[in-house]
Amino acid sequence: MISEFIIQNAPALLIAVPLLGAFLSPLIGRISRDVRALWVLAIITLTTLLGLLVAYLVYTGGTLIYVFGAAAPTLSIPMDSGGIPIRIILTLDALSALMVIMTVTVGFSVILYSLSSDSRRSGLEAYYTLFLLLIASVLGMFTTGDLFNFFVFLEISSLAAAGLVAYKVEKGKAVEAGLKFLMVSAIGGVFFLLATGILYGQYNALNIAMLASMIQWTPLDKLALVLIIVALAAKCGSVPMHYWTPDAYSMAPAAVTAMLVVVSQASLYGLFRFCFTLYGLTLTYAVIGWTLITLGVLSMVVGVTMAIPQKDIKRLMAYHSISQTGYMLLGVGVGLAVLGDQALLSSYGFTAIEGGIFHIFNNALYKGLLFLTAGAVILRIGTSDMNRMGGLGHNMKWTMILFIIGALAIAGIPPFNGFASKFLIYESVFAFNPILSIIAMVVSILTLASFVKVFHSVFMGPRLPEYADVKEAPASLLIGMAILSGLVIITGLFPEFFVQHLIAPAAHALADQSGYLAAVLGGA
Amino acid sequence: MFLNLPFIVVVLLALIGIATILLKRNLIKIFLGLTILTSSVNLFLVTLGYREGGIAPIYTLSPAGVMVLPTPHALTLTNIVIGVATTALMLSFAVIIYRRYGTVNVDEIRELRE
């Protein structure tokens, strides 16, 4: 009975549980710190289980619909509405499910990590409220089937993330970073709402599937798409709008930074979702595809070249995030550029989309891991300046091993997961345009060079006198990092399994607009 | 022409907002620009929802006639709330920045520059 209820309402509970948990945590935190930690842990565990359940349901039973307030949760079009889906709707296809899996695994690991690394700070009641709110909003962005709700979750994620970025204050520097992030997000949000208004004004609908079935590619639709691309590309930290990324990523607490990576991917997901599912074949796919490719190549090159001279370890990693975002834009952009051509799509377009999506998933894992290891180092020695680090490998062996796993994964060295997704991207992009593929490989080599430098200056060398009695990171940090590194290794060792069972369905769901429409609007 | 007037005002307001954000150096003025930009979008949504001769969608004791769909108004209300939250958070950030740096001029808030 109860399990039936949970299965039926799982998509709604997936958002409701962290949301309620967020607002109850300050109240429960009044009892004691330990009770609050247990509460937060319980909520995130429950959310993780729900997320995995939802993903299982989607991968076994196909696209999942959840309509709020309807007679039955799957009744997207009420009988008396004349064929218009008027209610708030959650739509989960295989791509959403994959993103949910990514969010809950990273969310679970970073909360475990944060319970120990941030336990001494003040203001924790607000911290965990914002953290759970951030997770809830990201899950909302991945699961919603409605343009306006996407905007609402986008704004919730901006506000929560800005609060978390500014949380440490750090003589005002963290607040400055938070303000930059909030400013970019707020302007992006306004643009996104304007696009929503333009589409609503023309088609009287907010439901993505309903809009997609009517969209025309009029000049106003073009304007709306431009606004959407600008807003979401700014929020995912793609190059012309990337300046907030290094500031926000370097000033936030490490656990928050790892989560911010997932938040950026949520905007990227929105970008892909709207290009493929909302506009689909109506847009001039070659032009928009090349736009994404250009953004991607710029992000890759600028990100990695800016990363090399950095002295602050988290700032360096933040520039690498920009560069990794470029790979995803490149992969999916190539897929979009050949969307209308069935022959090219099946020869390399799908592979490119698979590569891009797989890279989103892998990046969240290894980038999260790298930020967490950086956080562990900073926690133990109290500085993020790499010129003042050295010889930490003697005292922090486990952290060093975990860092090596993350660094090799980001550089695309087999057998780690970065290699698997980058290989898919190289292979398919080479068939599309060899020069792009060569750029991607060069960027990868530069990434490796940069991480060799980090590794050498942080962990190698003789034991420094001032760090002679530095201790290994606490167990809870190591467990959080070990979960992520375990997944990095597993996805790297068995890429075929993951591509076949998780990534390929997601890529097909993204490219298959009619399937999405049929799931929401009925067998049209 | 008369019916298009609100849309012209929307565009003007949006341009004023964007220009304020780009040209002003004082944080508080930049926030004002953002508020104007948000208001222009709110006005746009309200204008979309206007139907000549339509009546308010309140069923109790409603006069005969065609009701307007309240969705745009719901969107506007939501956006007003979000706008208030954003402005409040931004202003609180500005307070902290002013206390730490002693200025709200964006040219001087450059601690994070590499």
XYZ file of C-alpha atoms in Angstrom:
638
model
C 0.000 0.000 0.000
C 2.593 2.504 1.165
C 5.092 1.306 -1.430
C 2.448 1.689 -4.121
C 1.855 5.250 -2.991
C 5.558 5.996 -3.084
C 5.998 4.508 -6.538
C 3.009 6.397 -7.883
C 4.087 9.744 -6.443
C 7.862 9.293 -6.668
C 8.495 12.218 -9.070
C 6.679 14.668 -6.801
C 8.276 13.270 -3.649
C 11.697 13.598 -5.244
C 11.297 17.388 -5.106
C 9.054 17.582 -2.050
C 11.362 15.662 0.306
C 14.447 17.894 -0.007
C 12.226 20.993 -0.083
C 10.477 20.123 3.174
C 13.720 18.866 4.650
C 15.319 22.208 3.820
C 12.759 24.298 5.645
C 12.482 21.986 8.638
C 16.234 21.794 9.183
C 16.574 25.151 11.032
C 13.767 24.095 13.388
C 15.260 20.672 13.995
C 18.696 22.206 14.294
C 17.528 24.007 17.422
C 17.588 20.686 19.297
C 21.284 20.090 18.750
C 23.970 20.034 16.082
C 24.078 16.247 15.959
C 20.336 15.945 15.478
C 20.535 18.404 12.614
C 23.354 16.459 11.003
C 21.325 13.259 11.319
C 18.269 14.992 9.871
C 20.177 16.322 6.882
C 21.722 12.914 6.332
C 18.317 11.225 6.541
C 16.779 13.669 4.054
C 19.573 13.311 1.525
C 19.526 9.514 1.864
C 15.784 9.487 1.256
C 16.176 11.819 -1.710
C 18.906 9.618 -3.151
C 16.755 6.503 -2.822
C 13.801 8.282 -4.420
C 16.015 9.537 -7.233
C 17.317 6.054 -7.950
C 13.758 4.687 -7.794
C 12.521 7.292 -10.270
C 15.443 6.578 -12.590
C 14.736 2.852 -12.374
C 11.070 3.447 -13.224
C 11.996 5.588 -16.224
C 14.629 3.227 -17.579
C 12.347 0.196 -17.274
C 8.958 1.714 -18.045
C 9.642 4.619 -20.391
C 8.886 8.319 -19.982
C 7.193 9.131 -16.705
C 4.522 11.816 -16.375
C 3.331 13.314 -13.127
C 0.522 15.859 -13.161
C -0.261 17.787 -9.999
C -3.905 17.918 -8.937
C -5.200 15.695 -11.731
C -7.619 12.809 -11.206
C -4.774 10.424 -12.009
C -1.082 11.409 -11.926
C -0.612 10.422 -15.548
C -3.638 12.289 -16.902
C -1.841 15.172 -18.589
C -4.855 16.501 -20.503
C -8.033 16.886 -18.439
C -11.247 15.656 -20.077
C -12.990 19.039 -20.042
C -10.102 21.276 -21.111
C -10.433 20.824 -24.856
C -7.086 19.128 -25.373
C -4.949 21.654 -23.495
C -2.641 20.475 -20.710
C -3.382 23.140 -18.101
C -1.869 21.613 -14.987
C 1.630 21.724 -13.570
C 3.471 18.755 -14.960
C 6.666 16.836 -14.355
C 8.028 14.961 -17.348
C 10.888 12.544 -16.878
C 12.428 10.908 -19.879
C 15.658 8.925 -19.955
C 17.794 12.093 -20.104
C 16.088 13.569 -17.037
C 16.509 10.257 -15.244
C 20.220 10.182 -15.997
C 20.598 13.738 -14.694
C 18.633 12.823 -11.561
C 21.010 9.917 -10.911
C 23.947 12.305 -11.306
C 22.417 14.896 -8.960
C 21.562 12.490 -6.173
C 24.936 10.709 -6.225
C 26.890 13.954 -6.180
C 24.441 15.455 -3.671
C 24.790 12.498 -1.324
C 28.598 12.521 -1.480
C 28.932 16.254 -0.941
C 26.498 16.279 1.982
C 28.501 13.479 3.622
C 31.652 15.477 2.989
C 30.139 18.721 4.192
C 28.785 17.281 7.452
C 32.354 16.906 8.575
C 34.247 19.620 6.700
C 31.863 22.444 7.591
C 30.821 21.262 11.054
C 32.786 23.966 12.881
C 31.304 26.924 11.037
C 28.622 29.237 12.376
C 25.312 29.813 10.627
C 24.903 26.155 9.741
C 21.106 26.234 10.050
C 20.910 28.485 6.997
C 23.695 26.586 5.257
C 21.895 23.255 5.180
C 18.579 24.891 4.327
C 20.182 26.475 1.287
C 22.048 23.300 0.408
C 18.941 21.115 0.401
C 17.046 23.872 -1.411
C 19.750 23.885 -4.073
C 19.448 20.120 -4.523
C 15.653 20.354 -4.691
C 15.781 23.121 -7.289
C 18.256 21.242 -9.474
C 16.075 18.132 -9.333
C 13.142 20.354 -10.266
C 14.971 21.744 -13.297
C 15.737 18.226 -14.491
C 12.232 16.879 -14.057
C 9.877 19.706 -14.975
C 7.874 19.596 -18.183
C 6.819 23.208 -18.043
C 8.673 26.288 -19.208
C 7.622 28.541 -16.353
C 8.419 26.011 -13.655
C 11.859 25.673 -15.167
C 12.228 29.425 -14.669
C 11.080 29.189 -11.040
C 13.527 26.375 -10.263
C 16.258 28.272 -12.111
C 15.686 31.284 -9.860
C 15.559 29.158 -6.706
C 18.857 27.583 -7.672
C 20.391 31.026 -8.353
C 19.315 32.428 -4.993
C 20.335 29.358 -3.017
C 23.658 29.045 -4.820
C 24.454 32.757 -4.411
C 23.789 32.500 -0.681
C 26.061 29.480 -0.429
C 28.843 31.082 -2.477
C 28.812 34.116 -0.175
C 28.489 31.967 2.944
C 32.121 32.191 4.087
C 32.262 36.034 3.650
C 36.137 35.916 3.735
C 36.571 39.660 4.324
C 33.906 40.372 1.723
C 35.587 38.472 -1.115
C 33.112 35.593 -1.034
C 30.256 38.103 -0.986
C 31.729 39.785 -4.040
C 31.792 36.418 -5.818
C 28.230 35.683 -4.719
C 27.089 39.070 -5.964
C 28.661 38.502 -9.384
C 27.008 35.116 -9.632
C 23.635 36.482 -8.532
C 23.823 39.401 -10.965
C 24.513 37.130 -13.941
C 21.840 34.692 -12.811
C 19.241 37.388 -12.209
C 19.731 38.975 -15.633
C 19.724 35.513 -17.203
C 16.539 34.688 -15.335
C 14.817 37.848 -16.559
C 15.798 37.034 -20.152
C 14.493 33.521 -19.739
C 11.176 34.801 -18.416
C 10.938 37.217 -21.325
C 11.409 34.279 -23.704
C 8.725 32.356 -21.815
C 6.386 35.337 -22.148
C 7.060 35.627 -25.879
C 6.262 31.953 -26.429
C 3.203 32.111 -24.187
C 1.908 35.183 -26.003
C 2.028 33.373 -29.316
C 0.877 29.868 -28.428
C -1.030 30.245 -25.131
C 0.835 27.373 -23.553
C 3.669 26.824 -21.109
C 3.837 23.062 -21.358
C 7.005 22.163 -23.278
C 5.368 19.365 -25.235
C 2.328 21.497 -26.103
C 4.552 24.368 -27.249
C 6.732 22.000 -29.235
C 3.733 20.674 -31.119
C 2.774 24.186 -32.252
C 6.055 26.038 -32.630
C 6.635 27.731 -35.972
C 10.081 29.395 -36.104
C 8.628 32.893 -36.545
C 10.925 35.883 -35.884
C 9.539 36.020 -32.344
C 10.411 32.355 -31.804
C 13.933 33.095 -33.000
C 14.168 35.955 -30.513
C 12.928 33.666 -27.741
C 15.529 31.026 -28.604
C 18.311 33.610 -28.600
C 17.202 34.826 -25.170
C 17.061 31.239 -23.861
C 20.513 30.394 -25.224
C 22.051 33.582 -23.805
C 20.460 33.091 -20.388
C 21.373 29.435 -20.015
C 24.832 29.691 -21.582
C 25.610 32.444 -19.079
C 24.401 30.271 -16.230
C 26.391 27.225 -17.301
C 29.566 29.291 -17.530
C 30.246 29.065 -21.248
C 32.951 31.391 -22.473
C 31.721 34.861 -23.346
C 29.779 34.879 -20.044
C 32.199 32.845 -17.957
C 33.731 35.530 -15.712
C 31.627 34.651 -12.663
C 32.733 31.003 -12.669
C 36.265 31.215 -11.260
C 35.203 33.696 -8.581
C 32.167 31.748 -7.432
C 33.846 28.336 -7.606
C 36.953 29.460 -5.757
C 35.203 31.345 -2.949
C 32.453 28.810 -2.146
C 33.083 26.038 0.399
C 34.407 22.925 -1.395
C 31.209 20.920 -0.978
C 29.205 23.786 -2.457
C 31.590 24.076 -5.390
C 31.120 20.400 -6.193
C 27.369 20.992 -6.145
C 27.724 24.163 -8.254
C 29.177 21.977 -11.000
C 25.882 20.080 -11.028
C 23.935 23.371 -10.994
C 25.828 24.504 -14.094
C 25.027 21.211 -15.777
C 21.358 21.808 -14.978
C 21.443 24.970 -17.078
C 23.269 23.055 -19.788
C 20.557 20.401 -19.630
C 17.954 23.154 -20.052
C 19.826 24.519 -23.064
C 19.891 21.107 -24.761
C 16.337 20.286 -23.738
C 14.930 23.472 -25.256
C 16.987 23.243 -28.449
C 16.069 19.625 -29.117
C 12.675 19.073 -27.533
C 11.073 22.508 -27.661
C 12.314 23.621 -31.077
C 13.478 20.359 -32.602
C 13.492 20.286 -36.355
C 11.810 23.677 -36.737
C 15.019 25.539 -35.914
C 17.696 25.974 -38.527
C 19.721 23.266 -36.845
C 22.954 23.819 -38.729
C 23.198 27.454 -37.577
C 22.196 26.790 -33.970
C 24.365 23.687 -33.891
C 27.368 25.691 -35.078
C 26.562 28.364 -32.477
C 26.812 25.740 -29.738
C 29.980 24.322 -31.321
C 31.569 27.788 -31.397
C 30.642 28.429 -27.779
C 32.050 25.008 -26.948
C 35.373 25.469 -28.736
C 35.812 28.944 -27.239
C 35.085 27.604 -23.762
C 37.505 24.717 -24.174
C 40.388 26.824 -25.416
C 39.908 29.918 -23.238
C 39.163 27.820 -20.150
C 42.286 25.720 -20.373
C 44.632 28.543 -21.337
C 43.359 30.643 -18.434
C 43.767 27.676 -16.092
C 47.466 27.141 -16.727
C 48.841 30.316 -15.046
C 46.540 30.161 -11.980
C 48.086 29.987 -8.533
C 44.938 29.321 -6.511
C 44.068 25.627 -6.657
C 40.278 26.048 -6.736
C 40.464 28.903 -9.231
C 42.537 26.690 -11.503
C 39.989 23.908 -11.247
C 37.186 26.389 -11.938
C 38.798 27.362 -15.242
C 39.018 23.670 -16.070
C 35.270 23.411 -15.460
C 34.716 26.042 -18.122
C 36.915 24.051 -20.440
C 35.049 20.804 -19.706
C 31.695 22.521 -20.345
C 33.102 23.212 -23.797
C 33.361 19.481 -24.533
C 29.693 18.973 -23.730
C 28.639 21.908 -25.900
C 30.856 20.584 -28.697
C 29.498 17.043 -28.542
C 25.825 17.936 -28.344
C 26.307 20.853 -30.760
C 27.615 18.461 -33.412
C 24.574 16.292 -32.817
C 22.305 19.316 -33.231
C 24.078 20.448 -36.394
C 23.147 17.210 -38.177
C 19.741 16.739 -36.518
C 17.772 16.927 -39.743
C 19.965 14.512 -41.690
C 19.033 10.986 -40.665
C 22.024 9.338 -42.357
C 24.624 11.596 -40.733
C 22.744 11.467 -37.439
C 22.951 7.699 -37.261
C 26.526 7.549 -38.558
C 28.028 9.972 -36.007
C 25.399 12.413 -34.701
C 24.078 10.086 -32.018
C 27.585 9.174 -30.949
C 28.362 12.859 -30.541
C 25.247 13.433 -28.431
C 26.050 10.340 -26.378
C 29.577 11.635 -25.869
C 28.308 15.039 -24.757
C 25.762 13.605 -22.331
C 28.185 11.002 -20.993
C 30.653 13.812 -20.432
C 28.071 15.778 -18.418
C 27.640 12.729 -16.193
C 31.366 11.997 -15.905
C 32.310 15.621 -15.383
C 29.967 15.958 -12.419
C 31.661 12.936 -10.831
C 35.338 13.701 -11.371
C 35.038 17.482 -11.121
C 33.135 17.072 -7.870
C 35.865 14.723 -6.686
C 38.643 17.173 -7.605
C 36.963 20.087 -5.829
C 36.452 17.905 -2.756
C 40.125 16.874 -2.672
C 41.120 20.517 -3.024
C 38.761 21.319 -0.173
C 40.333 18.586 1.977
C 43.806 20.015 1.354
C 42.654 23.561 2.127
C 40.867 22.348 5.266
C 44.095 20.799 6.584
C 46.629 23.480 5.701
C 44.504 26.615 5.598
C 45.645 28.104 2.289
C 44.596 27.662 -1.319
C 47.770 29.163 -2.777
C 49.676 26.439 -4.585
C 52.994 28.262 -4.222
C 52.776 27.720 -0.487
C 51.895 24.029 -0.725
C 54.230 21.086 -1.157
C 55.093 17.651 0.106
C 51.566 16.922 1.259
C 51.694 13.445 -0.281
C 53.636 12.258 2.771
C 50.848 13.039 5.183
C 47.699 12.918 3.046
C 48.148 9.691 1.096
C 44.475 8.909 0.559
C 43.665 12.425 -0.541
C 46.569 12.213 -2.962
C 45.353 8.925 -4.444
C 41.833 10.312 -4.839
C 43.262 13.434 -6.465
C 45.243 11.331 -8.940
C 42.075 9.446 -9.918
C 40.225 12.712 -10.522
C 43.122 14.325 -12.382
C 43.639 11.377 -14.714
C 39.909 11.222 -15.359
C 39.673 14.914 -16.307
C 42.702 14.604 -18.567
C 41.065 11.709 -20.421
C 43.527 8.966 -19.530
C 42.213 5.393 -19.725
C 40.858 3.517 -17.766
C 39.040 6.415 -16.117
C 35.670 7.728 -17.179
C 36.878 10.975 -18.767
C 38.572 8.887 -21.435
C 35.375 7.025 -22.290
C 33.302 10.134 -22.953
C 36.094 12.126 -24.567
C 36.802 9.228 -26.897
C 33.182 9.231 -28.061
C 33.457 12.975 -28.662
C 36.799 12.775 -30.555
C 35.591 9.941 -32.731
C 32.289 11.514 -33.755
C 33.556 15.078 -34.035
C 36.408 13.856 -36.249
C 33.845 12.519 -38.699
C 32.058 15.885 -38.605
C 35.045 18.188 -38.802
C 38.618 16.947 -38.100
C 39.907 20.350 -36.986
C 37.442 20.514 -34.087
C 38.534 17.084 -32.966
C 42.192 18.117 -33.028
C 41.398 21.213 -30.936
C 39.609 18.980 -28.428
C 42.648 16.688 -28.157
C 45.077 19.569 -27.734
C 42.896 20.990 -24.967
C 42.939 17.592 -23.313
C 46.741 17.504 -23.389
C 46.916 20.995 -21.887
C 44.520 19.827 -19.172
C 46.856 16.986 -18.349
C 49.833 19.355 -18.280
C 48.035 21.671 -15.914
C 47.063 18.882 -13.516
C 50.573 17.458 -13.533
C 51.657 20.892 -12.329
C 49.029 20.904 -9.585
C 49.956 17.393 -8.515
C 53.618 18.211 -8.412
C 53.306 21.457 -6.486
C 50.756 20.201 -3.943
C 51.694 16.614 -3.182
C 55.253 16.022 -4.391
C 58.533 17.211 -2.989
C 60.071 16.966 0.461
C 57.988 17.314 3.595
C 57.735 21.025 4.378
C 58.510 21.998 7.997
C 55.315 24.021 8.427
C 53.172 21.077 7.310
C 55.126 18.417 9.246
C 52.178 17.471 11.459
C 49.352 17.841 8.928
C 46.857 15.024 9.372
C 44.964 12.985 6.787
C 41.495 14.301 5.931
C 38.719 13.112 8.301
C 36.913 9.862 7.503
C 33.617 11.450 6.481
C 35.426 13.525 3.846
C 37.245 10.462 2.581
C 34.006 8.477 2.349
C 32.316 11.224 0.347
C 35.284 11.397 -2.012
C 35.600 7.607 -2.186
C 32.006 7.256 -3.392
C 32.708 9.634 -6.269
C 36.070 8.092 -7.126
C 34.557 4.599 -7.034
C 31.981 5.729 -9.590
C 34.703 7.376 -11.677
C 36.564 4.058 -11.828
C 33.489 1.916 -12.430
C 32.189 4.101 -15.264
C 35.712 4.140 -16.692
C 36.145 0.369 -16.541
C 32.771 -0.572 -18.000
C 31.920 2.250 -20.390
C 30.027 -0.015 -22.823
C 27.620 -1.037 -20.091
C 26.932 2.563 -19.115
C 26.697 3.827 -22.672
C 24.364 1.051 -23.691
C 22.035 1.102 -20.698
C 22.111 4.679 -19.439
C 23.588 7.048 -21.997
C 22.185 5.774 -25.294
C 18.557 5.841 -24.062
C 19.180 9.382 -22.803
C 20.677 10.505 -26.126
C 17.793 8.961 -28.051
C 15.284 10.586 -25.710
C 16.927 13.951 -26.356
C 16.908 13.578 -30.129
C 13.460 12.012 -30.311
C 11.083 14.957 -30.072
C 8.011 13.030 -31.191
C 8.462 10.460 -28.448
C 8.452 13.205 -25.817
C 5.354 14.778 -27.338
C 3.538 11.462 -27.551
C 4.288 10.708 -23.903
C 2.787 13.996 -22.722
C 0.035 14.699 -25.216
C -1.080 11.132 -25.842
C -0.515 9.091 -28.987
C -0.483 12.032 -31.381
C -1.370 51.782 -32.257
C -3.051 52.330 -28.909
C -3.079 48.604 -28.154
C 0.624 48.386 -28.948
C 1.494 51.188 -26.565
C 2.162 48.879 -23.572
C 4.607 46.851 -25.662
C 6.473 50.008 -26.638
C 6.673 50.934 -22.963
C 7.971 47.428 -22.209
C 10.789 47.811 -24.720
C 11.643 51.307 -23.455
C 11.704 50.144 -19.835
C 13.840 47.136 -20.727
C 16.318 49.360 -22.584
C 16.476 51.796 -19.648
C 17.095 48.867 -17.307
C 19.837 47.328 -19.445
C 21.499 50.702 -20.002
C 21.466 51.376 -16.254
C 23.055 47.999 -15.522
C 25.751 48.516 -18.128
C 26.561 52.193 -17.612
C 26.228 52.878 -13.880
C 29.112 52.154 -11.533
C 27.216 52.336 -8.257
C 25.979 48.936 -7.045
C 22.680 50.326 -5.764
C 21.970 51.965 -9.122
C 22.779 48.694 -10.890
C 20.236 46.945 -8.673
C 17.702 49.639 -9.582
C 18.411 48.916 -13.242
C 17.760 45.229 -12.654
C 14.498 46.070 -10.883
C 13.412 48.198 -13.848
C 14.275 45.337 -16.206
C 12.236 42.921 -14.084
C 9.327 45.370 -14.041
C 9.394 45.620 -17.802
C 9.012 41.849 -18.044
C 6.182 41.965 -15.495
C 4.437 44.633 -17.556
C 4.931 42.473 -20.645
C 3.266 39.500 -18.961
C 0.353 41.578 -17.671
C -0.152 43.058 -21.134
C -0.221 39.579 -22.654
C -3.025 38.659 -20.283
C -5.211 41.646 -21.161
C -8.252 40.930 -23.287
C -10.604 43.745 -24.215
C -14.011 43.210 -22.636
C -12.849 40.199 -20.637
C -13.918 39.864 -17.001
C -11.878 38.825 -13.996
C -11.824 35.061 -13.472
C -13.689 35.083 -10.146
C -16.625 32.708 -10.309
C -18.578 34.010 -7.306
C -21.286 36.465 -8.475
C -19.499 36.955 -11.777
C -21.265 38.937 -14.530
C -21.932 37.267 -17.847
C -19.160 37.454 -20.408
C -15.846 35.952 -21.369
C -13.362 35.391 -18.540
C -9.660 36.006 -19.058
C -7.248 33.180 -18.339
C -5.399 34.060 -15.115
C -2.139 32.303 -16.044
C -0.196 35.487 -16.988
C -1.224 37.088 -13.705
C -0.025 34.060 -11.796
C 3.278 34.288 -13.662
C 3.572 37.988 -12.859
C 2.874 37.471 -9.167
C 5.464 34.707 -9.002
C 8.018 36.869 -10.737
C 7.325 39.808 -8.400
C 8.003 37.550 -5.424
C 11.195 36.204 -7.005
C 12.253 39.767 -7.832
C 11.778 40.863 -4.232
C 13.843 37.932 -2.987
C 16.624 38.659 -5.470
C 16.688 42.363 -4.631
C 16.739 41.657 -0.903
C 19.645 39.237 -1.241
C 21.561 41.647 -3.487
C 21.052 44.570 -1.120
C 22.245 42.486 1.822
C 25.350 41.590 -0.201
C 25.856 45.301 -0.918
C 25.657 46.064 2.815
C 28.382 43.524 3.593
C 30.546 44.740 0.711
C 30.190 48.342 1.862
C 31.203 47.383 5.405
C 34.260 45.427 4.270
C 35.463 47.505 1.345
C 34.065 50.922 2.269
C 32.695 51.495 -1.222
C 29.857 50.459 -3.510
C 31.632 51.509 -6.692
C 32.065 48.459 -8.922
C 35.389 49.757 -10.249
C 36.849 49.544 -6.749
C 35.328 46.152 -5.841
C 38.131 44.188 -7.439
C 39.555 41.984 -4.698
C 39.053 38.829 -6.750
C 40.734 40.045 -9.887
C 43.647 37.956 -11.069
